[in-house]
PDB file of C-alpha atoms and ligand atoms in Angstrom:
ATOM      1  CA  UNK E   1      -0.008   0.001  -0.006  1.00 95.00           C
ATOM      2  CA  UNK E   2       1.188   3.484  -0.751  1.00 96.00           C
ATOM      3  CA  UNK E   3       0.252   6.135   1.825  1.00 97.00           C
ATOM      4  CA  UNK E   4       0.717   9.838   1.325  1.00 97.00           C
ATOM      5  CA  UNK E   5      -0.555  13.275   2.290  1.00 96.00           C
ATOM      6  CA  UNK E   6      -1.407  16.042  -0.191  1.00 93.00           C
ATOM      7  CA  UNK E   7      -1.362  19.675   0.974  1.00 85.00           C
ATOM      8  CA  UNK E   8      -3.881  22.421   0.156  1.00 78.00           C
ATOM      9  CA  UNK E   9      -1.497  23.584  -2.606  1.00 80.00           C
ATOM     10  CA  UNK E  10      -2.051  20.152  -4.278  1.00 86.00           C
ATOM     11  CA  UNK E  11       1.579  19.192  -3.656  1.00 91.00           C
ATOM     12  CA  UNK E  12       2.559  15.855  -2.167  1.00 96.00           C
ATOM     13  CA  UNK E  13       3.852  16.480   1.370  1.00 94.00           C
ATOM     14  CA  UNK E  14       5.006  12.914   1.984  1.00 96.00           C
ATOM     15  CA  UNK E  15       4.479   9.377   0.734  1.00 98.00           C
ATOM     16  CA  UNK E  16       5.594   5.985   1.981  1.00 98.00           C
ATOM     17  CA  UNK E  17       5.117   2.282   1.347  1.00 97.00           C
ATOM     18  CA  UNK E  18       3.199   0.127   3.826  1.00 97.00           C
ATOM     19  CA  UNK E  19       3.952  -3.614   3.961  1.00 96.00           C
ATOM     20  CA  UNK E  20       0.883  -5.824   3.561  1.00 96.00           C
ATOM     21  CA  UNK E  21       0.558  -9.639   3.520  1.00 93.00           C
ATOM     22  CA  UNK E  22      -0.806  -9.373  -0.039  1.00 90.00           C
ATOM     23  CA  UNK E  23      -2.798  -7.112  -2.343  1.00 89.00           C
ATOM     24  CA  UNK E  24      -5.787  -5.645  -0.515  1.00 93.00           C
ATOM     25  CA  UNK E  25      -9.015  -3.796  -1.352  1.00 93.00           C
ATOM     26  CA  UNK E  26      -9.442  -1.075   1.284  1.00 95.00           C
ATOM     27  CA  UNK E  27     -12.206   1.423   0.555  1.00 95.00           C
ATOM     28  CA  UNK E  28     -11.761   4.012   3.303  1.00 97.00           C
ATOM     29  CA  UNK E  29      -9.617   5.025   6.293  1.00 98.00           C
ATOM     30  CA  UNK E  30      -9.827   7.302   9.331  1.00 98.00           C
ATOM     31  CA  UNK E  31      -7.893  10.406  10.334  1.00 98.00           C
ATOM     32  CA  UNK E  32      -7.435  11.962  13.753  1.00 98.00           C
ATOM     33  CA  UNK E  33      -5.498  15.095  14.708  1.00 97.00           C
ATOM     34  CA  UNK E  34      -2.137  13.300  14.658  1.00 98.00           C
ATOM     35  CA  UNK E  35      -2.695   9.934  12.981  1.00 98.00           C
ATOM     36  CA  UNK E  36      -4.083   8.208   9.928  1.00 98.00           C
ATOM     37  CA  UNK E  37      -5.638   4.746  10.405  1.00 98.00           C
ATOM     38  CA  UNK E  38      -5.347   2.397   7.440  1.00 98.00           C
ATOM     39  CA  UNK E  39      -7.444  -0.689   6.707  1.00 98.00           C
ATOM     40  CA  UNK E  40      -6.126  -4.191   5.952  1.00 98.00           C
ATOM     41  CA  UNK E  41      -9.292  -6.298   5.619  1.00 97.00           C
ATOM     42  CA  UNK E  42      -9.353 -10.039   4.885  1.00 96.00           C
ATOM     43  CA  UNK E  43     -11.272  -9.655   1.636  1.00 93.00           C
ATOM     44  CA  UNK E  44      -9.236  -9.735  -1.537  1.00 93.00           C
ATOM     45  CA  UNK E  45      -8.902 -11.249  -5.015  1.00 92.00           C
ATOM     46  CA  UNK E  46      -7.886 -14.929  -4.958  1.00 92.00           C
ATOM     47  CA  UNK E  47      -4.093 -14.559  -5.431  1.00 90.00           C
ATOM     48  CA  UNK E  48      -3.702 -17.739  -7.541  1.00 92.00           C
ATOM     49  CA  UNK E  49      -6.520 -16.836  -9.940  1.00 93.00           C
ATOM     50  CA  UNK E  50      -5.256 -13.260 -10.101  1.00 90.00           C
ATOM     51  CA  UNK E  51      -1.998 -14.576 -11.626  1.00 91.00           C
ATOM     52  CA  UNK E  52      -4.154 -16.010 -14.459  1.00 95.00           C
ATOM     53  CA  UNK E  53      -5.861 -12.646 -14.904  1.00 92.00           C
ATOM     54  CA  UNK E  54      -9.089 -13.844 -13.259  1.00 92.00           C
ATOM     55  CA  UNK E  55     -10.819 -12.080 -10.401  1.00 88.00           C
ATOM     56  CA  UNK E  56     -12.631 -13.966  -7.666  1.00 86.00           C
ATOM     57  CA  UNK E  57     -13.400 -12.379  -4.308  1.00 85.00           C
ATOM     58  CA  UNK E  58     -12.291 -14.234  -1.187  1.00 90.00           C
ATOM     59  CA  UNK E  59     -13.356 -13.390   2.348  1.00 93.00           C
ATOM     60  CA  UNK E  60     -10.964 -15.343   4.574  1.00 94.00           C
ATOM     61  CA  UNK E  61     -12.544 -15.587   8.020  1.00 94.00           C
ATOM     62  CA  UNK E  62      -9.436 -17.279   9.436  1.00 96.00           C
ATOM     63  CA  UNK E  63      -7.623 -13.977   9.038  1.00 97.00           C
ATOM     64  CA  UNK E  64      -7.911 -10.860  11.174  1.00 97.00           C
ATOM     65  CA  UNK E  65      -9.004  -7.407  10.246  1.00 98.00           C
ATOM     66  CA  UNK E  66      -5.993  -5.140  10.826  1.00 98.00           C
ATOM     67  CA  UNK E  67      -5.950  -1.386  11.427  1.00 98.00           C
ATOM     68  CA  UNK E  68      -2.618   0.367  10.894  1.00 98.00           C
ATOM     69  CA  UNK E  69      -2.017   3.547  12.886  1.00 98.00           C
ATOM     70  CA  UNK E  70       0.591   5.810  11.271  1.00 98.00           C
ATOM     71  CA  UNK E  71       1.609   9.337  12.320  1.00 98.00           C
ATOM     72  CA  UNK E  72       0.199  11.760   9.748  1.00 97.00           C
ATOM     73  CA  UNK E  73       3.573  12.358   8.079  1.00 97.00           C
ATOM     74  CA  UNK E  74       5.100   9.041   9.195  1.00 97.00           C
ATOM     75  CA  UNK E  75       6.856   6.317   7.229  1.00 97.00           C
ATOM     76  CA  UNK E  76       5.877   2.687   6.656  1.00 97.00           C
ATOM     77  CA  UNK E  77       8.115   1.494   9.490  1.00 97.00           C
ATOM     78  CA  UNK E  78       6.183   3.622  12.015  1.00 97.00           C
ATOM     79  CA  UNK E  79       2.893   1.763  11.486  1.00 98.00           C
ATOM     80  CA  UNK E  80       1.405   0.108  14.577  1.00 98.00           C
ATOM     81  CA  UNK E  81      -1.076  -2.655  13.688  1.00 98.00           C
ATOM     82  CA  UNK E  82      -4.153  -3.570  15.731  1.00 98.00           C
ATOM     83  CA  UNK E  83      -6.043  -6.850  15.179  1.00 98.00           C
ATOM     84  CA  UNK E  84      -9.838  -7.135  15.198  1.00 98.00           C
ATOM     85  CA  UNK E  85     -12.511  -9.609  14.074  1.00 98.00           C
ATOM     86  CA  UNK E  86     -12.607 -10.372  10.342  1.00 97.00           C
ATOM     87  CA  UNK E  87     -15.035  -8.164   8.415  1.00 98.00           C
ATOM     88  CA  UNK E  88     -15.233  -5.819   5.483  1.00 97.00           C
ATOM     89  CA  UNK E  89     -15.766  -2.081   5.870  1.00 97.00           C
ATOM     90  CA  UNK E  90     -16.849   0.230   3.109  1.00 96.00           C
ATOM     91  CA  UNK E  91     -17.345   3.529   4.916  1.00 97.00           C
ATOM     92  CA  UNK E  92     -16.038   5.011   8.130  1.00 98.00           C
ATOM     93  CA  UNK E  93     -17.913   7.674  10.118  1.00 98.00           C
ATOM     94  CA  UNK E  94     -15.282   9.499  12.180  1.00 98.00           C
ATOM     95  CA  UNK E  95     -12.423   8.942  14.631  1.00 98.00           C
ATOM     96  CA  UNK E  96     -10.651  10.961  17.293  1.00 98.00           C
ATOM     97  CA  UNK E  97      -7.978  10.693  19.985  1.00 98.00           C
ATOM     98  CA  UNK E  98      -9.102  10.134  23.563  1.00 98.00           C
ATOM     99  CA  UNK E  99      -6.112   9.915  25.955  1.00 97.00           C
ATOM    100  CA  UNK E 100      -4.113   6.796  25.000  1.00 98.00           C
ATOM    101  CA  UNK E 101      -6.882   5.592  22.729  1.00 98.00           C
ATOM    102  CA  UNK E 102      -8.125   6.207  19.244  1.00 98.00           C
ATOM    103  CA  UNK E 103     -11.924   5.903  19.119  1.00 98.00           C
ATOM    104  CA  UNK E 104     -13.201   5.088  15.657  1.00 98.00           C
ATOM    105  CA  UNK E 105     -16.634   4.435  14.179  1.00 98.00           C
ATOM    106  CA  UNK E 106     -17.378   2.576  10.972  1.00 98.00           C
ATOM    107  CA  UNK E 107     -19.888   0.280   9.304  1.00 98.00           C
ATOM    108  CA  UNK E 108     -18.754  -3.280   9.959  1.00 98.00           C
ATOM    109  CA  UNK E 109     -20.385  -5.814   7.623  1.00 97.00           C
ATOM    110  CA  UNK E 110     -21.967  -8.967   9.041  1.00 96.00           C
ATOM    111  CA  UNK E 111     -21.998 -10.655   5.591  1.00 93.00           C
ATOM    112  CA  UNK E 112     -19.193  -9.230   3.445  1.00 91.00           C
ATOM    113  CA  UNK E 113     -19.690 -12.055   0.923  1.00 87.00           C
ATOM    114  CA  UNK E 114     -23.449 -12.687   1.143  1.00 86.00           C
ATOM    115  CA  UNK E 115     -24.970 -16.144   0.691  1.00 85.00           C
ATOM    116  CA  UNK E 116     -26.452 -16.165  -2.771  1.00 86.00           C
ATOM    117  CA  UNK E 117     -29.428 -18.565  -3.078  1.00 88.00           C
ATOM    118  CA  UNK E 118     -28.859 -21.405  -5.540  1.00 90.00           C
ATOM    119  CA  UNK E 119     -30.468 -20.751  -8.904  1.00 90.00           C
ATOM    120  CA  UNK E 120     -30.022 -16.973  -8.729  1.00 88.00           C
ATOM    121  CA  UNK E 121     -29.577 -15.796 -12.338  1.00 87.00           C
ATOM    122  CA  UNK E 122     -26.002 -14.591 -12.831  1.00 84.00           C
ATOM    123  CA  UNK E 123     -27.234 -11.157 -13.840  1.00 80.00           C
ATOM    124  CA  UNK E 124     -28.748 -10.818 -10.362  1.00 83.00           C
ATOM    125  CA  UNK E 125     -25.724 -12.094  -8.437  1.00 82.00           C
ATOM    126  CA  UNK E 126     -24.178  -8.639  -8.531  1.00 79.00           C
ATOM    127  CA  UNK E 127     -27.221  -7.362  -6.650  1.00 80.00           C
ATOM    128  CA  UNK E 128     -25.860  -9.110  -3.563  1.00 82.00           C
ATOM    129  CA  UNK E 129     -22.566  -7.272  -3.847  1.00 79.00           C
ATOM    130  CA  UNK E 130     -24.145  -3.932  -4.585  1.00 81.00           C
ATOM    131  CA  UNK E 131     -26.608  -4.044  -1.751  1.00 87.00           C
ATOM    132  CA  UNK E 132     -26.257  -2.980   1.853  1.00 91.00           C
ATOM    133  CA  UNK E 133     -29.397  -5.033   2.486  1.00 90.00           C
ATOM    134  CA  UNK E 134     -27.369  -8.199   1.846  1.00 91.00           C
ATOM    135  CA  UNK E 135     -23.984  -7.128   3.267  1.00 93.00           C
ATOM    136  CA  UNK E 136     -25.669  -6.085   6.529  1.00 95.00           C
ATOM    137  CA  UNK E 137     -23.481  -3.229   7.724  1.00 97.00           C
ATOM    138  CA  UNK E 138     -23.825  -2.305  11.406  1.00 98.00           C
ATOM    139  CA  UNK E 139     -22.431   0.734  13.230  1.00 98.00           C
ATOM    140  CA  UNK E 140     -19.382  -0.421  15.220  1.00 98.00           C
ATOM    141  CA  UNK E 141     -17.046   1.288  17.665  1.00 98.00           C
ATOM    142  CA  UNK E 142     -13.340   0.427  17.669  1.00 98.00           C
ATOM    143  CA  UNK E 143     -10.945   1.482  20.415  1.00 98.00           C
ATOM    144  CA  UNK E 144      -7.241   1.223  19.641  1.00 98.00           C
ATOM    145  CA  UNK E 145      -5.035   1.675  22.699  1.00 98.00           C
ATOM    146  CA  UNK E 146      -1.666   3.081  21.672  1.00 98.00           C
ATOM    147  CA  UNK E 147      -0.175   2.366  25.106  1.00 98.00           C
ATOM    148  CA  UNK E 148      -1.174  -1.297  25.507  1.00 98.00           C
ATOM    149  CA  UNK E 149      -1.383  -2.175  21.797  1.00 97.00           C
ATOM    150  CA  UNK E 150      -4.805  -3.740  22.434  1.00 98.00           C
ATOM    151  CA  UNK E 151      -7.954  -3.190  20.394  1.00 98.00           C
ATOM    152  CA  UNK E 152     -11.569  -3.605  21.426  1.00 98.00           C
ATOM    153  CA  UNK E 153     -14.736  -3.448  19.366  1.00 98.00           C
ATOM    154  CA  UNK E 154     -18.489  -3.478  19.831  1.00 98.00           C
ATOM    155  CA  UNK E 155     -21.656  -2.805  17.887  1.00 98.00           C
ATOM    156  CA  UNK E 156     -23.470   0.340  19.021  1.00 98.00           C
ATOM    157  CA  UNK E 157     -26.648   0.088  16.929  1.00 98.00           C
ATOM    158  CA  UNK E 158     -28.598  -2.629  15.126  1.00 97.00           C
ATOM    159  CA  UNK E 159     -29.964  -0.613  12.200  1.00 98.00           C
ATOM    160  CA  UNK E 160     -29.058  -1.847   8.726  1.00 97.00           C
ATOM    161  CA  UNK E 161     -27.486   1.446   7.706  1.00 97.00           C
ATOM    162  CA  UNK E 162     -24.459   2.930   5.888  1.00 96.00           C
ATOM    163  CA  UNK E 163     -23.465   6.001   3.834  1.00 95.00           C
ATOM    164  CA  UNK E 164     -23.079   8.299   6.858  1.00 97.00           C
ATOM    165  CA  UNK E 165     -22.646  12.078   6.879  1.00 97.00           C
ATOM    166  CA  UNK E 166     -21.042  14.257   9.547  1.00 98.00           C
ATOM    167  CA  UNK E 167     -20.323  17.946   9.875  1.00 97.00           C
ATOM    168  CA  UNK E 168     -16.832  17.867   8.330  1.00 94.00           C
ATOM    169  CA  UNK E 169     -15.667  20.673  10.634  1.00 94.00           C
ATOM    170  CA  UNK E 170     -15.444  17.766  13.124  1.00 96.00           C
ATOM    171  CA  UNK E 171     -13.561  15.331  10.881  1.00 96.00           C
ATOM    172  CA  UNK E 172     -10.827  13.750  12.996  1.00 98.00           C
ATOM    173  CA  UNK E 173     -11.949  15.326  16.266  1.00 98.00           C
ATOM    174  CA  UNK E 174     -14.632  14.310  18.749  1.00 98.00           C
ATOM    175  CA  UNK E 175     -18.096  14.831  17.293  1.00 98.00           C
ATOM    176  CA  UNK E 176     -21.541  14.115  18.644  1.00 98.00           C
ATOM    177  CA  UNK E 177     -23.732  13.377  15.642  1.00 98.00           C
ATOM    178  CA  UNK E 178     -23.773  11.478  12.395  1.00 98.00           C
ATOM    179  CA  UNK E 179     -26.573  11.156   9.866  1.00 98.00           C
ATOM    180  CA  UNK E 180     -26.661   7.523   8.780  1.00 98.00           C
ATOM    181  CA  UNK E 181     -28.883   6.289   5.988  1.00 97.00           C
ATOM    182  CA  UNK E 182     -31.004   3.128   6.110  1.00 97.00           C
ATOM    183  CA  UNK E 183     -30.436   0.353   3.567  1.00 95.00           C
ATOM    184  CA  UNK E 184     -33.513   0.025   1.364  1.00 92.00           C
ATOM    185  CA  UNK E 185     -35.163  -3.344   0.730  1.00 87.00           C
ATOM    186  CA  UNK E 186     -33.864  -3.321  -2.840  1.00 82.00           C
ATOM    187  CA  UNK E 187     -30.508  -4.075  -4.444  1.00 75.00           C
ATOM    188  CA  UNK E 188     -28.003  -1.393  -5.412  1.00 79.00           C
ATOM    189  CA  UNK E 189     -26.712   1.217  -2.983  1.00 84.00           C
ATOM    190  CA  UNK E 190     -30.109   2.772  -2.427  1.00 89.00           C
ATOM    191  CA  UNK E 191     -31.109   4.161   0.938  1.00 94.00           C
ATOM    192  CA  UNK E 192     -34.607   4.611   2.373  1.00 96.00           C
ATOM    193  CA  UNK E 193     -34.230   7.224   5.110  1.00 97.00           C
ATOM    194  CA  UNK E 194     -31.977   8.990   7.586  1.00 98.00           C
ATOM    195  CA  UNK E 195     -31.087   8.280  11.190  1.00 98.00           C
ATOM    196  CA  UNK E 196     -29.541  10.962  13.385  1.00 98.00           C
ATOM    197  CA  UNK E 197     -27.205   9.094  15.733  1.00 98.00           C
ATOM    198  CA  UNK E 198     -25.911  10.598  19.002  1.00 98.00           C
ATOM    199  CA  UNK E 199     -22.425   9.367  20.055  1.00 98.00           C
ATOM    200  CA  UNK E 200     -22.813  10.787  23.567  1.00 98.00           C
ATOM    201  CA  UNK E 201     -26.004   8.813  24.231  1.00 97.00           C
ATOM    202  CA  UNK E 202     -25.001   6.054  21.761  1.00 98.00           C
ATOM    203  CA  UNK E 203     -28.468   5.890  20.279  1.00 98.00           C
ATOM    204  CA  UNK E 204     -30.722   7.123  17.496  1.00 98.00           C
ATOM    205  CA  UNK E 205     -32.204  10.492  18.477  1.00 98.00           C
ATOM    206  CA  UNK E 206     -34.144  11.399  15.346  1.00 98.00           C
ATOM    207  CA  UNK E 207     -35.083   9.801  12.025  1.00 98.00           C
ATOM    208  CA  UNK E 208     -36.818  10.457   8.723  1.00 98.00           C
ATOM    209  CA  UNK E 209     -38.189   7.672   6.520  1.00 98.00           C
ATOM    210  CA  UNK E 210     -38.682   8.491   2.835  1.00 97.00           C
ATOM    211  CA  UNK E 211     -42.111   7.952   1.266  1.00 96.00           C
ATOM    212  CA  UNK E 212     -42.555   4.511  -0.368  1.00 94.00           C
ATOM    213  CA  UNK E 213     -40.856   4.234  -3.741  1.00 92.00           C
ATOM    214  CA  UNK E 214     -38.337   7.012  -3.099  1.00 94.00           C
ATOM    215  CA  UNK E 215     -34.658   6.354  -2.492  1.00 94.00           C
ATOM    216  CA  UNK E 216     -31.739   8.519  -1.474  1.00 95.00           C
ATOM    217  CA  UNK E 217     -27.983   8.514  -1.723  1.00 92.00           C
ATOM    218  CA  UNK E 218     -25.443   9.641   0.848  1.00 94.00           C
ATOM    219  CA  UNK E 219     -26.326  13.035   2.323  1.00 96.00           C
ATOM    220  CA  UNK E 220     -23.828  15.818   2.978  1.00 97.00           C
ATOM    221  CA  UNK E 221     -23.962  18.209   5.915  1.00 97.00           C
ATOM    222  CA  UNK E 222     -23.627  21.928   5.218  1.00 96.00           C
ATOM    223  CA  UNK E 223     -23.104  24.106   8.326  1.00 95.00           C
ATOM    224  CA  UNK E 224     -25.458  27.096   8.393  1.00 95.00           C
ATOM    225  CA  UNK E 225     -23.760  30.443   7.778  1.00 91.00           C
ATOM    226  CA  UNK E 226     -23.110  31.665  11.334  1.00 92.00           C
ATOM    227  CA  UNK E 227     -23.619  28.097  12.644  1.00 94.00           C
ATOM    228  CA  UNK E 228     -23.777  27.898  16.453  1.00 95.00           C
ATOM    229  CA  UNK E 229     -23.256  24.169  16.942  1.00 97.00           C
ATOM    230  CA  UNK E 230     -22.349  20.848  15.326  1.00 98.00           C
ATOM    231  CA  UNK E 231     -25.886  20.097  14.119  1.00 98.00           C
ATOM    232  CA  UNK E 232     -26.761  23.707  13.237  1.00 98.00           C
ATOM    233  CA  UNK E 233     -26.936  23.310   9.484  1.00 98.00           C
ATOM    234  CA  UNK E 234     -28.516  21.415   6.635  1.00 98.00           C
ATOM    235  CA  UNK E 235     -28.508  17.892   5.322  1.00 98.00           C
ATOM    236  CA  UNK E 236     -28.613  17.734   1.556  1.00 97.00           C
ATOM    237  CA  UNK E 237     -29.194  14.596  -0.543  1.00 96.00           C
ATOM    238  CA  UNK E 238     -30.348  13.335  -3.902  1.00 95.00           C
ATOM    239  CA  UNK E 239     -33.798  11.732  -3.551  1.00 96.00           C
ATOM    240  CA  UNK E 240     -35.727  10.051  -6.301  1.00 93.00           C
ATOM    241  CA  UNK E 241     -36.493   6.953  -8.265  1.00 88.00           C
ATOM    242  CA  UNK E 242     -35.002   5.679 -11.500  1.00 80.00           C
ATOM    243  CA  UNK E 243     -36.924   8.245 -13.577  1.00 89.00           C
ATOM    244  CA  UNK E 244     -36.499  11.462 -11.632  1.00 93.00           C
ATOM    245  CA  UNK E 245     -34.051  13.040  -9.200  1.00 95.00           C
ATOM    246  CA  UNK E 246     -34.669  15.811  -6.690  1.00 96.00           C
ATOM    247  CA  UNK E 247     -32.389  17.488  -4.150  1.00 96.00           C
ATOM    248  CA  UNK E 248     -33.909  17.514  -0.688  1.00 97.00           C
ATOM    249  CA  UNK E 249     -32.756  19.686   2.209  1.00 98.00           C
ATOM    250  CA  UNK E 250     -33.445  18.989   5.908  1.00 98.00           C
ATOM    251  CA  UNK E 251     -32.517  20.958   9.020  1.00 98.00           C
ATOM    252  CA  UNK E 252     -29.863  18.994  10.964  1.00 98.00           C
ATOM    253  CA  UNK E 253     -31.666  19.761  14.226  1.00 98.00           C
ATOM    254  CA  UNK E 254     -35.052  18.444  13.052  1.00 98.00           C
ATOM    255  CA  UNK E 255     -34.734  15.899  10.255  1.00 98.00           C
ATOM    256  CA  UNK E 256     -37.830  14.083  11.570  1.00 98.00           C
ATOM    257  CA  UNK E 257     -39.971  17.046  10.528  1.00 98.00           C
ATOM    258  CA  UNK E 258     -39.129  16.312   6.907  1.00 98.00           C
ATOM    259  CA  UNK E 259     -37.439  18.340   4.207  1.00 98.00           C
ATOM    260  CA  UNK E 260     -37.652  22.134   4.220  1.00 98.00           C
ATOM    261  CA  UNK E 261     -36.875  22.330   0.490  1.00 98.00           C
ATOM    262  CA  UNK E 262     -37.143  20.056  -2.540  1.00 98.00           C
ATOM    263  CA  UNK E 263     -35.595  20.949  -5.887  1.00 97.00           C
ATOM    264  CA  UNK E 264     -36.428  18.995  -9.006  1.00 96.00           C
ATOM    265  CA  UNK E 265     -33.416  18.380 -11.265  1.00 96.00           C
ATOM    266  CA  UNK E 266     -33.681  18.321 -15.061  1.00 95.00           C
ATOM    267  CA  UNK E 267     -31.758  15.031 -15.190  1.00 93.00           C
ATOM    268  CA  UNK E 268     -31.423  11.716 -13.353  1.00 92.00           C
ATOM    269  CA  UNK E 269     -28.443  11.344 -11.013  1.00 89.00           C
ATOM    270  CA  UNK E 270     -27.360   7.713 -10.557  1.00 82.00           C
ATOM    271  CA  UNK E 271     -27.377   6.276  -7.039  1.00 76.00           C
ATOM    272  CA  UNK E 272     -24.223   5.411  -5.178  1.00 72.00           C
ATOM    273  CA  UNK E 273     -22.237   8.611  -5.666  1.00 74.00           C
ATOM    274  CA  UNK E 274     -20.302  10.247  -2.869  1.00 83.00           C
ATOM    275  CA  UNK E 275     -20.161  13.973  -2.313  1.00 82.00           C
ATOM    276  CA  UNK E 276     -18.368  16.345   0.011  1.00 86.00           C
ATOM    277  CA  UNK E 277     -19.449  19.696   1.389  1.00 89.00           C
ATOM    278  CA  UNK E 278     -16.726  22.225   2.066  1.00 85.00           C
ATOM    279  CA  UNK E 279     -17.461  25.915   2.486  1.00 85.00           C
ATOM    280  CA  UNK E 280     -15.048  28.353   0.806  1.00 86.00           C
ATOM    281  CA  UNK E 281     -14.495  29.969   4.185  1.00 85.00           C
ATOM    282  CA  UNK E 282     -13.263  26.669   5.716  1.00 84.00           C
ATOM    283  CA  UNK E 283     -11.031  25.836   2.736  1.00 82.00           C
ATOM    284  CA  UNK E 284      -9.401  29.298   2.758  1.00 87.00           C
ATOM    285  CA  UNK E 285      -8.831  29.075   6.534  1.00 87.00           C
ATOM    286  CA  UNK E 286      -7.187  25.626   6.161  1.00 82.00           C
ATOM    287  CA  UNK E 287      -4.926  26.955   3.421  1.00 82.00           C
ATOM    288  CA  UNK E 288      -3.904  29.945   5.584  1.00 88.00           C
ATOM    289  CA  UNK E 289      -3.071  27.617   8.522  1.00 86.00           C
ATOM    290  CA  UNK E 290      -0.930  25.408   6.289  1.00 79.00           C
ATOM    291  CA  UNK E 291       0.854  28.412   4.782  1.00 84.00           C
ATOM    292  CA  UNK E 292       1.583  29.814   8.250  1.00 88.00           C
ATOM    293  CA  UNK E 293       2.890  26.406   9.406  1.00 81.00           C
ATOM    294  CA  UNK E 294       5.288  26.079   6.466  1.00 76.00           C
ATOM    295  CA  UNK E 295       6.410  29.732   6.304  1.00 75.00           C
TER     296      UNK E 295
HETATM  297 FE1  LIG Z   1     -17.358   4.714  -1.099  1.00 84.09          FE
END
């Protein structure tokens, strides 16, 4: 694995090689104030078949999930590995440092390689791999203790959810809320509603279920101009069906009351896309901090 950090001037600040037991398929990672946490998950292409140019997914439950903690600008030899139960993770929520520990939240899959019923037409097999309904992601908490080298993990919710959003002003530092989306009862990465999850109470504190027949993608959180708190802002997402797409906007403090605006788009936006919300003000401030640090 190659790990590197790009600065706000689009220049590579550092890059290093990370030793792995074989080729891997990580999809995400975490960052905290001082560290980056890399994923080595026991799901990969069958190495023998790969040599013949064929791709077959293997989920090896005899292997561990490994999380590699590396200082932000560190080198491959600085990585400290933590071992956890085998799983696959698509998306992380957030992570932060808490004393000697890194606390990290992500969607841990119960069935990374779902059981496909015999007789399923091959054209439908991909539905199992493009469906959170079948992969059964659950919100999990990982604690990585940098002093003892021990890791612990637990599930903190039983909703079949994924594609979370947070206020990115809190990326890498302790936050209180995420907006997780519920897996719809259909294939593909379609979601059927939003759950506001509170990490202080460790429970769902608000939710909005879409009307029947409507699906959404991953929302983004946009802080309100003059925002007075983490959830003082708007959730924005594509909502629609296969024929029509709208953009819906909810208040972060009252998603259960439903959208406060709906905008019909003149085209259909495919499901499954990621997006990021960054305000110009935040990006300019980050660039100024970096310039001051390197001056
Ligand atoms: Fe993704």
